[in-house]
Coordinates of C-alpha atoms in Angstrom, one line a residue:
Chain A
K1 CA 0.0 0.0 0.0
A2 CA 1.4 3.4 -0.9
G3 CA 2.1 5.8 1.9
V4 CA 1.0 9.4 2.3
T5 CA 2.3 11.5 -0.5
Q6 CA 2.9 15.2 -0.2
T7 CA 3.9 17.6 -3.0
P8 CA 5.9 19.6 -3.5
R9 CA 8.6 18.5 -1.1
Y10 CA 10.5 21.8 -1.1
L11 CA 9.5 25.2 -2.2
I12 CA 10.7 28.8 -1.8
K13 CA 8.4 31.7 -1.9
T14 CA 8.6 35.4 -1.2
R15 CA 6.6 37.4 1.3
G16 CA 3.1 38.3 0.1
Q17 CA 2.8 35.3 -2.3
Q18 CA 0.5 32.4 -1.8
V19 CA 1.2 28.6 -1.8
T20 CA -0.8 25.5 -2.3
L21 CA 0.3 22.2 -0.8
S22 CA -1.1 18.8 -1.8
C23 CA -1.6 15.6 0.1
S24 CA -2.7 12.2 -1.1
P25 CA -3.7 9.9 1.8
I26 CA -3.3 6.2 2.1
S27 CA -5.9 4.4 0.0
G28 CA -9.0 3.9 2.2
H29 CA -8.2 6.6 4.6
R30 CA -10.9 9.3 4.7
S31 CA -9.4 11.5 7.4
V32 CA -6.6 14.0 6.6
S33 CA -5.0 16.3 9.1
W34 CA -2.5 19.0 8.5
Y35 CA 0.3 20.1 11.0
Q36 CA 2.9 22.8 11.0
Q37 CA 6.3 21.8 12.4
T38 CA 8.8 24.4 13.5
P39 CA 11.9 23.9 15.7
G40 CA 11.0 24.1 19.3
Q41 CA 7.2 24.3 18.6
G42 CA 6.5 20.7 17.9
L43 CA 3.6 19.9 15.7
Q44 CA 0.9 22.6 15.6
F45 CA -2.5 21.4 14.4
L46 CA -3.9 23.3 11.4
F47 CA -7.1 21.4 10.5
E48 CA -8.7 18.0 9.9
Y49 CA -11.0 16.9 7.1
F50 CA -13.2 13.9 6.7
S51 CA -15.3 13.2 3.7
E52 CA -14.8 16.7 2.4
T53 CA -15.9 18.3 5.6
Q54 CA -13.6 20.3 8.0
R55 CA -14.3 18.9 11.4
N56 CA -11.8 20.9 13.4
K57 CA -9.5 23.8 13.0
G58 CA -6.5 25.0 14.9
N59 CA -5.5 28.4 16.1
F60 CA -4.1 29.8 12.8
P61 CA -5.1 32.9 11.0
G62 CA -7.6 32.9 8.2
R63 CA -4.7 33.0 5.7
F64 CA -4.4 29.3 6.2
S65 CA -7.2 27.3 4.5
G66 CA -7.7 23.8 3.2
R67 CA -10.1 21.5 1.5
Q68 CA -10.6 17.9 0.7
F69 CA -11.8 16.3 -2.5
S70 CA -14.1 13.4 -3.0
N71 CA -11.2 11.1 -3.5
S72 CA -9.9 12.1 0.0
R73 CA -6.9 14.0 -1.5
S74 CA -6.4 17.3 0.4
E75 CA -4.9 20.6 -0.3
M76 CA -3.9 23.5 2.0
N77 CA -3.4 27.0 1.0
V78 CA -1.5 29.8 2.6
S79 CA -2.1 33.3 1.3
T80 CA -0.1 36.5 1.8
L81 CA 2.9 34.6 3.0
E82 CA 4.9 35.9 6.0
L83 CA 8.4 35.1 7.1
G84 CA 7.0 33.2 10.1
D85 CA 5.2 30.8 7.8
S86 CA 8.5 29.1 7.0
A87 CA 8.1 25.6 8.3
L88 CA 7.7 21.9 7.5
Y89 CA 4.0 21.2 6.7
L90 CA 3.0 17.7 7.5
C91 CA -0.1 15.9 6.3
A92 CA -1.3 12.8 8.0
S93 CA -4.1 10.4 7.1
S94 CA -6.0 7.9 9.3
F95 CA -8.6 5.3 9.0
W96 CA -11.4 6.8 11.0
S97 CA -13.4 3.9 12.6
G98 CA -16.3 6.2 13.5
R99 CA -15.7 5.7 17.1
S100 CA -12.4 7.1 18.2
A101 CA -9.1 8.4 17.0
G102 CA -6.5 6.1 15.6
E103 CA -3.0 6.0 14.3
L104 CA -1.9 8.9 12.1
F105 CA 0.3 8.1 9.1
F106 CA 2.4 11.1 8.2
G107 CA 3.8 12.1 4.8
E108 CA 7.4 13.3 4.4
G109 CA 6.2 16.9 4.5
S110 CA 6.5 20.0 2.4
R111 CA 9.3 22.3 3.5
L112 CA 8.3 25.9 2.8
T113 CA 10.8 28.7 3.0
V114 CA 9.6 32.3 2.8
L115 CA 12.1 34.9 1.9
Chain B
G1 CA -5.8 17.3 24.5
E2 CA -5.8 21.1 23.8
N3 CA -2.7 22.1 25.9
V4 CA -0.2 19.3 26.1
E5 CA 3.1 20.0 27.9
Q6 CA 6.1 17.8 27.6
H7 CA 9.2 17.5 29.7
P8 CA 12.1 17.5 29.4
S9 CA 12.9 19.1 26.1
T10 CA 16.2 17.3 25.8
L11 CA 17.4 14.1 27.4
S12 CA 20.8 12.5 27.2
V13 CA 21.3 9.0 28.5
Q14 CA 24.0 6.4 28.5
E15 CA 23.4 3.4 26.3
G16 CA 21.6 0.7 28.4
D17 CA 20.1 3.2 30.8
S18 CA 16.4 4.1 31.0
A19 CA 14.7 7.2 29.6
V20 CA 11.5 8.7 30.9
I21 CA 9.5 11.5 29.2
K22 CA 6.5 13.1 30.9
C23 CA 3.5 14.9 29.5
T24 CA 0.5 16.6 31.0
Y25 CA -2.7 17.6 29.3
S26 CA -5.5 20.0 30.2
D27 CA -8.7 18.5 28.7
S28 CA -10.2 16.0 31.1
A29 CA -12.3 14.6 28.2
S30 CA -9.1 13.4 26.4
N31 CA -9.2 9.7 25.9
Y32 CA -6.4 8.8 23.4
F33 CA -2.7 9.3 24.1
P34 CA -0.2 8.3 21.4
W35 CA 3.5 8.7 21.3
Y36 CA 5.4 9.4 18.0
K37 CA 9.1 9.0 17.2
Q38 CA 10.7 11.2 14.6
E39 CA 14.2 10.4 13.5
L40 CA 16.3 13.1 11.9
G41 CA 14.9 14.0 8.5
K42 CA 12.2 11.4 8.7
R43 CA 8.4 11.6 9.3
P44 CA 6.9 11.0 12.7
Q45 CA 5.8 7.4 13.3
L46 CA 3.6 5.9 16.0
I47 CA 5.5 3.8 18.5
I48 CA 2.9 3.2 21.2
D49 CA -0.5 4.5 22.3
I50 CA -2.9 4.1 25.2
R51 CA -6.5 4.8 25.7
S52 CA -8.2 6.2 28.8
N53 CA -9.6 2.9 30.0
V54 CA -6.0 1.5 30.4
G55 CA -3.4 2.5 33.0
E56 CA -0.3 1.0 31.4
K57 CA 0.8 -0.6 28.2
K58 CA 4.0 -2.3 27.2
D59 CA 5.7 -3.2 24.0
Q60 CA 9.1 -4.8 24.4
R61 CA 11.4 -2.0 25.7
I62 CA 8.8 0.8 25.7
A63 CA 5.9 1.4 28.0
V64 CA 3.4 4.1 28.6
T65 CA 1.6 4.9 31.8
L66 CA -1.5 7.0 32.2
N67 CA -2.8 8.8 35.3
K68 CA -6.2 10.3 34.3
T69 CA -6.8 11.8 37.7
A70 CA -3.6 13.8 37.6
K71 CA -3.9 14.3 33.8
H72 CA -0.4 13.1 33.0
F73 CA 1.1 10.2 31.0
S74 CA 4.7 9.1 30.6
L75 CA 6.9 7.2 28.1
H76 CA 9.4 4.8 29.5
I77 CA 12.3 3.3 27.4
T78 CA 14.4 0.7 29.0
E79 CA 17.8 -0.6 27.9
T80 CA 18.3 2.3 25.5
Q81 CA 20.2 1.8 22.3
P82 CA 21.7 4.2 19.8
E83 CA 18.8 3.7 17.5
D84 CA 16.5 5.2 20.2
S85 CA 18.1 8.6 19.5
A86 CA 15.3 10.7 18.0
V87 CA 12.7 13.3 18.9
Y88 CA 9.7 11.9 20.8
F89 CA 6.3 13.6 20.8
C90 CA 3.4 12.9 23.1
A91 CA -0.1 13.8 22.0
A92 CA -3.7 13.7 23.3
T93 CA -7.1 14.1 21.8
G94 CA -9.4 16.9 22.9
S95 CA -13.1 16.9 23.7
N96 CA -13.6 15.5 20.3
D97 CA -11.4 13.0 18.6
Y98 CA -10.8 15.0 15.4
K99 CA -7.9 17.0 16.8
L100 CA -4.7 15.5 18.1
S101 CA -2.7 18.0 20.1
F102 CA 1.1 17.4 20.3
G103 CA 3.6 18.3 22.9
A104 CA 6.7 20.3 21.9
G105 CA 8.9 17.2 21.7
T106 CA 11.8 15.7 23.6
T107 CA 15.2 15.2 21.8
V108 CA 16.6 12.0 23.2
T109 CA 20.3 11.3 22.6
V110 CA 21.7 7.9 23.6
R111 CA 25.5 8.0 24.3
A112 CA 27.4 4.9 23.3

């Protein structure tokens, strides 16, 4: 079974630009979560999607948005980039049993550098 | 989940010794507590998890304990080996299961 795939792996943007990151979950996984990872801050929750619905959102400004498609693939978008947005963005998928949380399978991440 | 605090931020141990990482959480409704290991340049991977109806769980050299009354849980690694060197993250769900909140991570270094 293929793992979680994230594209692009690396990208460099300048302040004010926008960026779109893509995530393809493991086949059969309908839940996709996004996290921002920065040194010393751990993994900060951005949002979680299930069957094209955002079920929860973290404490990030409205510049951060996401969506999920009918095939469970997900995208996140960051508009008006700031220097502080430089980070590793991790996507994780899980098989939601409908009862409780389960294991997250992470992608390798998209490393964003904002200049 | 919500606010998850993790200590220590760094931990250096001699090979063969034990390592203990502690986490506290703020949401009394939290019911799922996983631990992830992230090796340098790699993705985080689940190493062990525990649910609120269990007080302790073991898997070979690693174990996790949970104290729901005190709202804290710990990871114990015995007989540490060089391959245990990594960043370890604790996490907890919140009042709903859709959000997993992570601690800031503990960098474990096993000295040969």
